Coordinates of C-alpha atoms and ligand atoms in Angstrom, one line a residue:
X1 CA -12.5 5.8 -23.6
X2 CA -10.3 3.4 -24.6
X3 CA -10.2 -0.5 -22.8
X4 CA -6.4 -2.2 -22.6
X5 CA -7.0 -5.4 -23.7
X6 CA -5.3 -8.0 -21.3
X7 CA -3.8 -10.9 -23.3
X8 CA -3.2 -12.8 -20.4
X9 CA -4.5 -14.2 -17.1
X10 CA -1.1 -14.9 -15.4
X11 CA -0.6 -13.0 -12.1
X12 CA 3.0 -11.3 -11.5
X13 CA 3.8 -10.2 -8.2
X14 CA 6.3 -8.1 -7.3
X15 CA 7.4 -7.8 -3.7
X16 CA 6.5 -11.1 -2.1
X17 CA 6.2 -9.7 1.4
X18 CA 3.0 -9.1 3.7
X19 CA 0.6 -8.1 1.2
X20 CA 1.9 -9.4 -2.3
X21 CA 1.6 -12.6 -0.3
X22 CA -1.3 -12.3 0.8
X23 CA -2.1 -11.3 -2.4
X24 CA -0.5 -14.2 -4.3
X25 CA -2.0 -16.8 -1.9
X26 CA -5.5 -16.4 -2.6
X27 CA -5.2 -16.1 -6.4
X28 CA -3.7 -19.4 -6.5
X29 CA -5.7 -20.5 -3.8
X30 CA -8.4 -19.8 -6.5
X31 CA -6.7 -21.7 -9.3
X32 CA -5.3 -18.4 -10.7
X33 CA -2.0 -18.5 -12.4
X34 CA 0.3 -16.7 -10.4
X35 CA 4.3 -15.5 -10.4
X36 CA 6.3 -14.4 -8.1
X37 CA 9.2 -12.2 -9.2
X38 CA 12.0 -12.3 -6.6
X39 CA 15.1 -10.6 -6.7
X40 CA 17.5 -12.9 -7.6
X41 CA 18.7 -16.4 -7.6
X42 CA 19.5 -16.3 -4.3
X43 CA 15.8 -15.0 -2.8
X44 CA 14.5 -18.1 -5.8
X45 CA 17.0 -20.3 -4.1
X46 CA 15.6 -19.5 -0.4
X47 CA 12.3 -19.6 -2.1
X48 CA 12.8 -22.8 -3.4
X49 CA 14.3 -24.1 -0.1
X50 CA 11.3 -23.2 1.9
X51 CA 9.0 -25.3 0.1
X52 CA 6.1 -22.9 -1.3
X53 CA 4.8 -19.6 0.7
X54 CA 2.6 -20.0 3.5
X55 CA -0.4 -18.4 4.7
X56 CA -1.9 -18.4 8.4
X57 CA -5.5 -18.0 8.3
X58 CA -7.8 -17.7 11.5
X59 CA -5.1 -19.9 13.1
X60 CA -5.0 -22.6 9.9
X61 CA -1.9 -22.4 8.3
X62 CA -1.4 -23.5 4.4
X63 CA 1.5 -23.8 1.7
X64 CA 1.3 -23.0 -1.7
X65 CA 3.8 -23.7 -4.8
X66 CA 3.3 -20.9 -6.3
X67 CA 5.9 -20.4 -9.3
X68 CA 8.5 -18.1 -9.0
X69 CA 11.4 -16.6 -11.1
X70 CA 13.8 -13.6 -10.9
X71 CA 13.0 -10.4 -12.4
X72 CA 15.1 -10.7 -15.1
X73 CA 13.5 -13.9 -16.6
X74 CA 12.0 -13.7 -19.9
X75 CA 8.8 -13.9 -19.4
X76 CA 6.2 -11.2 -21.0
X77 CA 4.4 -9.5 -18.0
X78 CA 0.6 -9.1 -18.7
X79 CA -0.8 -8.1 -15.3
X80 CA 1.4 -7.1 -12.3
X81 CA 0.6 -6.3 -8.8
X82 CA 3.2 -4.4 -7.2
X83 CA 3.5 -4.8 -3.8
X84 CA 6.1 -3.3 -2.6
X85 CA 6.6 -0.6 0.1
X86 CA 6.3 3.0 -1.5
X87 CA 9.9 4.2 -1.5
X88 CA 10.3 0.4 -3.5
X89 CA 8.0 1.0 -6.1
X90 CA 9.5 3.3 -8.8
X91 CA 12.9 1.3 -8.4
X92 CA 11.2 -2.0 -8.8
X93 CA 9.2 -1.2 -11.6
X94 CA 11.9 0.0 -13.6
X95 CA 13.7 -3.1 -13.1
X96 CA 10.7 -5.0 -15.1
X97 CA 9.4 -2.5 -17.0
X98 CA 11.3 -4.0 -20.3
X99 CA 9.3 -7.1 -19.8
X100 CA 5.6 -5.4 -19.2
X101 CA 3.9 -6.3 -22.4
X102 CA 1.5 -3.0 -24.5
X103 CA -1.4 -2.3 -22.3
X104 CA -0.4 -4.8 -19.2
X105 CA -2.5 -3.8 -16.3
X106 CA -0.5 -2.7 -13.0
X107 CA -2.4 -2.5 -9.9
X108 CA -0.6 -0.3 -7.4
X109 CA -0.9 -1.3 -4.1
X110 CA 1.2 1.2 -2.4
X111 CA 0.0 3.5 0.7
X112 CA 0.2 7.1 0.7
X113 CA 0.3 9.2 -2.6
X114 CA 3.5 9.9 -4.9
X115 CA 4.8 6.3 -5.6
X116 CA 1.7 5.8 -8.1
X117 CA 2.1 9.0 -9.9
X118 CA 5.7 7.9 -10.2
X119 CA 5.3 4.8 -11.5
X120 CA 2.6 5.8 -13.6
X121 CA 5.0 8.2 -15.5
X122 CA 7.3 5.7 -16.0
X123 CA 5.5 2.9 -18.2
X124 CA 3.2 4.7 -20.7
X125 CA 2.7 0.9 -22.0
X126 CA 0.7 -0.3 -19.5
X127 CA -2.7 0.6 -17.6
X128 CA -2.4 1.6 -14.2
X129 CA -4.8 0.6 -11.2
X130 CA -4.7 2.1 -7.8
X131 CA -5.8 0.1 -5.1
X132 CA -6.5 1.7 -1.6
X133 CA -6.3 -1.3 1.3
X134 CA -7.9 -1.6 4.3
X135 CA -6.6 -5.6 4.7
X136 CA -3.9 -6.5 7.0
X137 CA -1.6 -8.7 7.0
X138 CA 2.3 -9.3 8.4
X139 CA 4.9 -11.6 7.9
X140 CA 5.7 -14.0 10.7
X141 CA 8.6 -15.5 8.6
X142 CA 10.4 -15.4 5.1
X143 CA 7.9 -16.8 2.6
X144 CA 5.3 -17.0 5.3
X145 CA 2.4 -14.2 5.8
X146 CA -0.3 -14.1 8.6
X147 CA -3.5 -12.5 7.4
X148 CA -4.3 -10.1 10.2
X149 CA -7.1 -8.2 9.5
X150 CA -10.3 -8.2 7.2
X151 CA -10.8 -5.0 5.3
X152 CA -11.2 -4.1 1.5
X153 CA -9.9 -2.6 -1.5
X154 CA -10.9 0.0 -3.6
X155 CA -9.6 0.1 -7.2
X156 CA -9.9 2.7 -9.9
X157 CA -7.9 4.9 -12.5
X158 CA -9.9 7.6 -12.0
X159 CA -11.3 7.4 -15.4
X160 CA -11.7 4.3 -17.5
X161 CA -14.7 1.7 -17.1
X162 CA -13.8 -1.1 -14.4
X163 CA -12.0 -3.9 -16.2
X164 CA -14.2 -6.6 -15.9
X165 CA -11.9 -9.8 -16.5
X166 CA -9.6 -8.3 -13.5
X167 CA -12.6 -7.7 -11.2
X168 CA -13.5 -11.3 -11.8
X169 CA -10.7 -12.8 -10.9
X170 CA -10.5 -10.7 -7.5
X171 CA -13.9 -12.4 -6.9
X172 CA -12.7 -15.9 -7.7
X173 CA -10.0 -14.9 -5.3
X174 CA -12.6 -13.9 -2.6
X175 CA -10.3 -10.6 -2.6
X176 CA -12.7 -8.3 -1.4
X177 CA -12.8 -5.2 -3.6
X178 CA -15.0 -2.8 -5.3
X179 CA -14.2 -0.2 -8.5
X180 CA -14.8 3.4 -7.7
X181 CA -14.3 6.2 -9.6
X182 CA -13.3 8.1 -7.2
X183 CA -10.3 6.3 -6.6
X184 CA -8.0 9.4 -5.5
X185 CA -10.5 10.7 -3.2
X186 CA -9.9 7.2 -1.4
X187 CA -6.3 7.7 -1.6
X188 CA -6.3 11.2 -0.5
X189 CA -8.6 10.6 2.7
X190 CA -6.4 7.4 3.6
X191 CA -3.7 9.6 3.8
X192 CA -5.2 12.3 5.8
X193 CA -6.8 9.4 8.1
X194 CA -2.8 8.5 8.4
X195 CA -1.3 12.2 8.9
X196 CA -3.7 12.4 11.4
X197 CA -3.1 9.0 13.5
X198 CA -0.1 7.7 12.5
X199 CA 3.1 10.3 13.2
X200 CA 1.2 11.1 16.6
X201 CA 1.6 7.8 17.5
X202 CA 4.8 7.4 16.9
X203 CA 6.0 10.7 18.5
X204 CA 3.8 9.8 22.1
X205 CA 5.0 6.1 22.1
X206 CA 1.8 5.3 22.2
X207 CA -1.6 2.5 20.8
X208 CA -3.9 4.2 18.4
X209 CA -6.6 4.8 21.1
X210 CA -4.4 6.6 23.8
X211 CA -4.5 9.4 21.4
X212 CA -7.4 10.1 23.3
X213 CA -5.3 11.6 25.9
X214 CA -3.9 14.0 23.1
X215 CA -7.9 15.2 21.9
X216 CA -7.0 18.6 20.5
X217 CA -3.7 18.2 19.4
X218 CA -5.3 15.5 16.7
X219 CA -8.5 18.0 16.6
X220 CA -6.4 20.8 16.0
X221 CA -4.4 18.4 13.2
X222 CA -7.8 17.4 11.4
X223 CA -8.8 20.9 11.2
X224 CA -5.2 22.2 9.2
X225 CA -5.8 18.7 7.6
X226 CA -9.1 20.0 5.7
X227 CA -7.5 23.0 4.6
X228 CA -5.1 21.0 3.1
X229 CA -6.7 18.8 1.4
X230 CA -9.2 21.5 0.4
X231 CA -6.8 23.9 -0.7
X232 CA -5.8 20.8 -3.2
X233 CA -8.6 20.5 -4.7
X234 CA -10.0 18.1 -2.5
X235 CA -12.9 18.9 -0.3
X236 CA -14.7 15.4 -0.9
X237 CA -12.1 13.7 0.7
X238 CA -11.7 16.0 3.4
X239 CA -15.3 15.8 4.3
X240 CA -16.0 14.7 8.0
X241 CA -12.6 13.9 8.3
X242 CA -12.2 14.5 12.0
X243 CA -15.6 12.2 13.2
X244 CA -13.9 9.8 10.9
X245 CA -10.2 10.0 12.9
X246 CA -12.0 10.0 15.9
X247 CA -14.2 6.8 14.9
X248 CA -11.0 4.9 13.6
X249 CA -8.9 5.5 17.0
X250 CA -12.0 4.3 18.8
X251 CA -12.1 1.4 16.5
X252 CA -8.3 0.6 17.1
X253 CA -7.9 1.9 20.2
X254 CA -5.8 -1.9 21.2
X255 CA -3.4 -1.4 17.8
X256 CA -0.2 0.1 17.3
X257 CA -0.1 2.0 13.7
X258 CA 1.6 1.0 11.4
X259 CA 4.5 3.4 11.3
X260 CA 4.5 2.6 14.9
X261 CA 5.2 -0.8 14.3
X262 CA 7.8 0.1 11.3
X263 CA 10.0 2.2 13.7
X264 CA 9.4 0.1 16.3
X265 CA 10.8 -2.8 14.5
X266 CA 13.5 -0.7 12.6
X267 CA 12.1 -0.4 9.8
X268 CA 12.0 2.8 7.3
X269 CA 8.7 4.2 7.3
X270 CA 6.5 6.0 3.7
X271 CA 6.8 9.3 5.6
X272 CA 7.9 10.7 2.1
X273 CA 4.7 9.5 0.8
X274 CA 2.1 10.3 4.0
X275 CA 3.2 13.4 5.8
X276 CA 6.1 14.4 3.0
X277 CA 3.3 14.7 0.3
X278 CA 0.7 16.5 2.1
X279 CA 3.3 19.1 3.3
X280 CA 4.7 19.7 0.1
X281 CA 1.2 19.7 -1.3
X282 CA 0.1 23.0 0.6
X283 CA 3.4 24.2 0.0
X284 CA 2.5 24.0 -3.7
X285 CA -1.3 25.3 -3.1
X286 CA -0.1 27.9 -0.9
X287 CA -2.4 26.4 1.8
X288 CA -0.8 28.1 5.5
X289 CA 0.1 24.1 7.1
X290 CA 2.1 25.0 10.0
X291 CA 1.5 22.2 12.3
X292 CA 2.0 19.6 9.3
X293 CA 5.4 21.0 8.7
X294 CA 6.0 21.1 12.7
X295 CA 5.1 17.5 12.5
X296 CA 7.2 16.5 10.1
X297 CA 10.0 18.0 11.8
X298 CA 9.4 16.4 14.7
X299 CA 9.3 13.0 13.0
X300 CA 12.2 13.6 11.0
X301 CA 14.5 14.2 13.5
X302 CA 12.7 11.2 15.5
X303 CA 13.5 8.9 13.0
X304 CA 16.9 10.2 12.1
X305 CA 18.0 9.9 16.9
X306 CA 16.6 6.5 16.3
X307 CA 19.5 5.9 13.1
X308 CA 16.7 5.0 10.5
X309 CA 15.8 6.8 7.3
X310 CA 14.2 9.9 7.9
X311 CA 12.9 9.9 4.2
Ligands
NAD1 P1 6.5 -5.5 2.9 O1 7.8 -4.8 3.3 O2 6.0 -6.6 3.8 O3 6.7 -6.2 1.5 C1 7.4 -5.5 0.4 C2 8.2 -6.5 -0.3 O4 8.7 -5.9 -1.5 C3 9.4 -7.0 0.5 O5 9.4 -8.4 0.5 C4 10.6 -6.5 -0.4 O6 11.7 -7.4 -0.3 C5 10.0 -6.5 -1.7 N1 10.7 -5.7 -2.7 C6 11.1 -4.4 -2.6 N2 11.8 -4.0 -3.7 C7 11.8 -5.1 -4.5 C8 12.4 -5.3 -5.8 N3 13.1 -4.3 -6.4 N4 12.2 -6.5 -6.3 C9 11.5 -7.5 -5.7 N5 11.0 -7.3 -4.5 C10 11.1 -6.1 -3.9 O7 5.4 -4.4 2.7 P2 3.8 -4.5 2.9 O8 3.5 -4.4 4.3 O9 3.3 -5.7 2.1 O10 3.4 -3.2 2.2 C11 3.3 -3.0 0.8 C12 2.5 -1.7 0.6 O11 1.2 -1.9 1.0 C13 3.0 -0.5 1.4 O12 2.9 0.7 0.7 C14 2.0 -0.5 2.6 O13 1.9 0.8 3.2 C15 0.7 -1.0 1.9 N6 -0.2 -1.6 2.9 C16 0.2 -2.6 3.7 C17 -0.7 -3.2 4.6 C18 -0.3 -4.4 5.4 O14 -1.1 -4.8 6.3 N7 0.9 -4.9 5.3 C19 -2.0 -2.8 4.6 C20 -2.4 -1.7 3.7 C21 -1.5 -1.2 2.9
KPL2 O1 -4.2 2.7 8.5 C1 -3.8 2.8 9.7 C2 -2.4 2.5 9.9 O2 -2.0 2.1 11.1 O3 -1.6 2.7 9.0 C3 -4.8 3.2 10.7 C4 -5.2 2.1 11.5 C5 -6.0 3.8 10.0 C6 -4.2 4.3 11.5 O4 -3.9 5.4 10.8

């Protein structure tokens, strides 16, 4: 199989917000070269303005200067991390893609599944990574991220040998990671874990562990769940899936879900890329997902009462 080789170090990041910040921080904490690519002047003025992005730390904060330019500088773009939300990512690629250089490496950050495949599709030139992430983080200002939870990230392309120069510099970064080459199992059970918790959540108004109070509406879930995702092609990520749910609302009993927190706050949720997927995945496998559908009904016309995007 053939290895990409990476003729540069430099670290671009595109979408500066929770996690490309997170992200971009500890590279350069590191001594990593790192880039941010912001919109426009403007964003680099505001950039600029504010001094450096911070990061809060078990209650420490810190700035860094990290470099930044707009997407349309000139630049050749060796390795990128894209960071943005998953309805972002195709758009925000495209708008750099002329710049990646012939076999750039392009780790994928994005939740859910459908972005990558996208993307992937899109820029034959480079070498995609998928990274699943378990590491929180949120912004508590422009420019300024607070690293919320510990967690870890699992990379792969589901088939090529782990590139080792990339995997070093995650552990200069103390970026907690590991290749697997089962990378799309991760993704897939992530998203289950997330069809599972998440829309519930939203729909009952409620913290991750008052699901309890809703037992075999998310047993009943899990179970179409596995059909799903074994229907797909993908029993191994299916596996246990129910003890696992069950586990992870224990776990996080005190937290709001994410897409709690992104319609609580306003903002669009990756339905498209959580619920959306695996619906129009058993649609396509001919795998009977009547609840799923029901569910994403439900959170459509939730969303759409509450005047945000229901896509
Ligand atoms: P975010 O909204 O905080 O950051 C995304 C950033 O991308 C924003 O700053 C936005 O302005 C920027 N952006 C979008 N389009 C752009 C473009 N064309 N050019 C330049 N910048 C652009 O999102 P996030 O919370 O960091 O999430 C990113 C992805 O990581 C999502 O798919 C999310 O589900 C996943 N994720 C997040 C967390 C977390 O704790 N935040 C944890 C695990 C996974
Ligand atoms: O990943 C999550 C989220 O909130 O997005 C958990 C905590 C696993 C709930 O689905």
């Amino acid at each position: 199989m053939a290895q990409f080789p990476v003729k540069s170090s430099v670290w671009h990041i595109l979408g500066a917000g929770s996690l490309g910040s997170l992200w971009a921080t500890r590279l350069a904490r590191a001594g990593l070269p790192v880039r941010l690519l912001l919109r426009d002047q403007t964003r680099l003025d505001t950039y600029t303005a504010k001094g450096g992005l911070t990061l809060s730390e078990q209650g420490q904060r810190h700035v860094f200067q990290i470099s930044a330019q707009t997407l349309d500088d000139p630049e050749p773009i060796h390795r990128l991390l894209v960071a943005c939300k998953a309805y972002d990512a195709e758009r925000a690629v495209a708008s750099i893609a002329s710049r990646l250089a012939t076999g750039a490496q392009v780790l994928l950050l994005q939740n859910g599944l459908g972005s990558q495949q996208a993307v992937v599709e899109s820029i034959s030139q480079a070498h995609c990574v998928f990274v699943s992430s378990t590491e929180g983080a949120f912004r508590d200002d422009d420019f300024s991220v607070v690293f919320a939870g510990q967690g870890f990230n699992w990379l792969g392309d589901g088939q090529q040998k782990a590139p080792s120069e990339l995997l070093t510099a995650l552990e200069q970064a103390g970026i907690p990671h590991e290749w697997t080459p089962d990378i799309l199992d991760r993704l897939w059970r992530k998203l289950a874990l997330n069809c599972a918790v998440n829309p519930l959540t939203v729909l009952h108004g409620c913290r991750n562990g008052e699901l309890r109070a809703h037992a075999d509406e998310v047993a009943a879930l899990c179970d179409e769940l596995v059909a799903v995702l074994t229907g797909c092609g993908q029993a191994a990520a299916a596996e246990g899936l129910h003890a696992e749910v069950s586990r992870v609302i224990e776990a996080t009993a005190a937290n709001y879900s994410s897409m709690y927190q992104d319609v609580a706050q306003g903002r669009r949720t990756e339905i498209s890329y959580l619920l959306g997927y695996v619906c129009d995945a058993a649609e396509l496998h001919n795998v009977d997902a009547p609840l799923l559908h029901d569910l994403r009904q439900q959170l459509v016309s939730h969303l759409t009462v509450k005047g945000l995007p229901n896509d």
